[in-house]
PDB file of C-alpha atoms in Angstrom:
ATOM      1  CA  UNK A   1      36.760 -91.002   5.270  1.00 79.00           C
ATOM      2  CA  UNK A   2      39.615 -90.878   7.713  1.00 87.00           C
ATOM      3  CA  UNK A   3      39.256 -91.963  11.341  1.00 88.00           C
ATOM      4  CA  UNK A   4      39.084 -88.338  12.550  1.00 92.00           C
ATOM      5  CA  UNK A   5      36.323 -87.639  10.003  1.00 94.00           C
ATOM      6  CA  UNK A   6      34.412 -90.765  11.075  1.00 94.00           C
ATOM      7  CA  UNK A   7      34.811 -89.747  14.713  1.00 96.00           C
ATOM      8  CA  UNK A   8      33.580 -86.223  13.998  1.00 96.00           C
ATOM      9  CA  UNK A   9      30.560 -87.465  12.069  1.00 96.00           C
ATOM     10  CA  UNK A  10      29.588 -89.925  14.812  1.00 96.00           C
ATOM     11  CA  UNK A  11      30.069 -87.415  17.640  1.00 97.00           C
ATOM     12  CA  UNK A  12      28.044 -84.766  15.792  1.00 96.00           C
ATOM     13  CA  UNK A  13      25.198 -87.259  15.350  1.00 96.00           C
ATOM     14  CA  UNK A  14      25.347 -88.242  19.024  1.00 96.00           C
ATOM     15  CA  UNK A  15      25.314 -84.634  20.190  1.00 96.00           C
ATOM     16  CA  UNK A  16      22.415 -83.810  17.838  1.00 95.00           C
ATOM     17  CA  UNK A  17      20.302 -86.663  19.216  1.00 92.00           C
ATOM     18  CA  UNK A  18      21.154 -86.523  22.911  1.00 91.00           C
ATOM     19  CA  UNK A  19      21.088 -83.321  24.940  1.00 89.00           C
ATOM     20  CA  UNK A  20      22.890 -85.120  27.786  1.00 86.00           C
ATOM     21  CA  UNK A  21      25.820 -86.001  25.496  1.00 89.00           C
ATOM     22  CA  UNK A  22      26.357 -82.350  24.562  1.00 89.00           C
ATOM     23  CA  UNK A  23      27.964 -81.720  27.940  1.00 89.00           C
ATOM     24  CA  UNK A  24      30.173 -84.832  27.946  1.00 91.00           C
ATOM     25  CA  UNK A  25      33.622 -85.310  26.452  1.00 94.00           C
ATOM     26  CA  UNK A  26      33.249 -87.990  23.796  1.00 96.00           C
ATOM     27  CA  UNK A  27      36.149 -90.292  22.958  1.00 96.00           C
ATOM     28  CA  UNK A  28      36.315 -93.265  20.617  1.00 95.00           C
ATOM     29  CA  UNK A  29      36.245 -95.653  23.587  1.00 97.00           C
ATOM     30  CA  UNK A  30      33.269 -93.898  25.242  1.00 97.00           C
ATOM     31  CA  UNK A  31      30.492 -96.333  26.048  1.00 97.00           C
ATOM     32  CA  UNK A  32      27.266 -95.296  24.362  1.00 96.00           C
ATOM     33  CA  UNK A  33      24.901 -96.215  27.180  1.00 94.00           C
ATOM     34  CA  UNK A  34      26.963 -95.939  30.349  1.00 95.00           C
ATOM     35  CA  UNK A  35      29.221 -92.969  29.535  1.00 95.00           C
ATOM     36  CA  UNK A  36      27.068 -90.972  27.103  1.00 94.00           C
ATOM     37  CA  UNK A  37      23.677 -91.724  28.665  1.00 91.00           C
ATOM     38  CA  UNK A  38      22.106 -92.824  25.386  1.00 93.00           C
ATOM     39  CA  UNK A  39      19.149 -95.163  25.425  1.00 90.00           C
ATOM     40  CA  UNK A  40      18.151 -97.492  22.594  1.00 86.00           C
ATOM     41  CA  UNK A  41      15.864 -94.886  21.001  1.00 90.00           C
ATOM     42  CA  UNK A  42      18.663 -92.303  21.090  1.00 92.00           C
ATOM     43  CA  UNK A  43      20.954 -94.800  19.402  1.00 92.00           C
ATOM     44  CA  UNK A  44      18.427 -95.485  16.659  1.00 91.00           C
ATOM     45  CA  UNK A  45      18.130 -91.708  16.138  1.00 94.00           C
ATOM     46  CA  UNK A  46      21.929 -91.474  15.870  1.00 95.00           C
ATOM     47  CA  UNK A  47      21.960 -94.246  13.263  1.00 94.00           C
ATOM     48  CA  UNK A  48      19.193 -92.578  11.287  1.00 94.00           C
ATOM     49  CA  UNK A  49      21.065 -89.284  11.360  1.00 95.00           C
ATOM     50  CA  UNK A  50      24.220 -90.999  10.092  1.00 96.00           C
ATOM     51  CA  UNK A  51      22.216 -92.696   7.336  1.00 95.00           C
ATOM     52  CA  UNK A  52      20.748 -89.400   6.205  1.00 96.00           C
ATOM     53  CA  UNK A  53      24.051 -87.537   6.381  1.00 95.00           C
ATOM     54  CA  UNK A  54      25.966 -90.138   4.359  1.00 95.00           C
ATOM     55  CA  UNK A  55      23.181 -91.612   2.204  1.00 94.00           C
ATOM     56  CA  UNK A  56      23.848 -95.156   3.420  1.00 93.00           C
ATOM     57  CA  UNK A  57      21.839 -97.933   5.061  1.00 89.00           C
ATOM     58  CA  UNK A  58      22.869 -99.075   8.521  1.00 86.00           C
ATOM     59  CA  UNK A  59      21.537-102.330   9.944  1.00 81.00           C
ATOM     60  CA  UNK A  60      19.174-101.370  12.767  1.00 79.00           C
ATOM     61  CA  UNK A  61      19.191-105.015  13.900  1.00 83.00           C
ATOM     62  CA  UNK A  62      22.824-104.445  14.886  1.00 82.00           C
ATOM     63  CA  UNK A  63      21.859-101.842  17.515  1.00 82.00           C
ATOM     64  CA  UNK A  64      22.473-104.280  20.408  1.00 85.00           C
ATOM     65  CA  UNK A  65      26.028-104.836  19.128  1.00 89.00           C
ATOM     66  CA  UNK A  66      26.983-101.172  19.350  1.00 93.00           C
ATOM     67  CA  UNK A  67      28.608-100.548  22.721  1.00 96.00           C
ATOM     68  CA  UNK A  68      31.258 -97.884  22.043  1.00 97.00           C
ATOM     69  CA  UNK A  69      31.673 -94.874  19.786  1.00 97.00           C
ATOM     70  CA  UNK A  70      34.357 -96.890  17.964  1.00 96.00           C
ATOM     71  CA  UNK A  71      31.726 -99.540  17.074  1.00 95.00           C
ATOM     72  CA  UNK A  72      29.674 -96.873  15.296  1.00 95.00           C
ATOM     73  CA  UNK A  73      32.782 -95.529  13.596  1.00 95.00           C
ATOM     74  CA  UNK A  74      33.700 -99.008  12.341  1.00 93.00           C
ATOM     75  CA  UNK A  75      30.210 -99.678  10.970  1.00 92.00           C
ATOM     76  CA  UNK A  76      30.032 -96.257   9.330  1.00 94.00           C
ATOM     77  CA  UNK A  77      33.440 -96.841   7.750  1.00 94.00           C
ATOM     78  CA  UNK A  78      32.358-100.271   6.440  1.00 91.00           C
ATOM     79  CA  UNK A  79      29.189 -98.872   4.909  1.00 92.00           C
ATOM     80  CA  UNK A  80      31.009 -95.950   3.303  1.00 94.00           C
ATOM     81  CA  UNK A  81      33.616 -98.292   1.799  1.00 93.00           C
ATOM     82  CA  UNK A  82      30.822-100.530   0.455  1.00 91.00           C
ATOM     83  CA  UNK A  83      29.086 -97.523  -1.048  1.00 88.00           C
ATOM     84  CA  UNK A  84      32.322 -96.329  -2.677  1.00 91.00           C
ATOM     85  CA  UNK A  85      32.987 -99.793  -4.135  1.00 90.00           C
ATOM     86  CA  UNK A  86      29.504-100.092  -5.641  1.00 79.00           C
TER      87      UNK A  86
END
């Protein structure tokens, strides 16, 4: 996936899981908690949505490490590359 495709996938998942984020402009440097008003449960829902959409496994223990949309994009990209290499 290209960066724009990763960004689109992540933003769609965020908007699907957080009504507050539907009204906010999302950028790759948007902070998940402060800018997009996600809480930890919202973030877990986003990760689960990404897992289902791409048939991958994301490490839910890494939730505290995700601070920006770009962090989610990077992890999604890593998992998709791993899946393609397998």
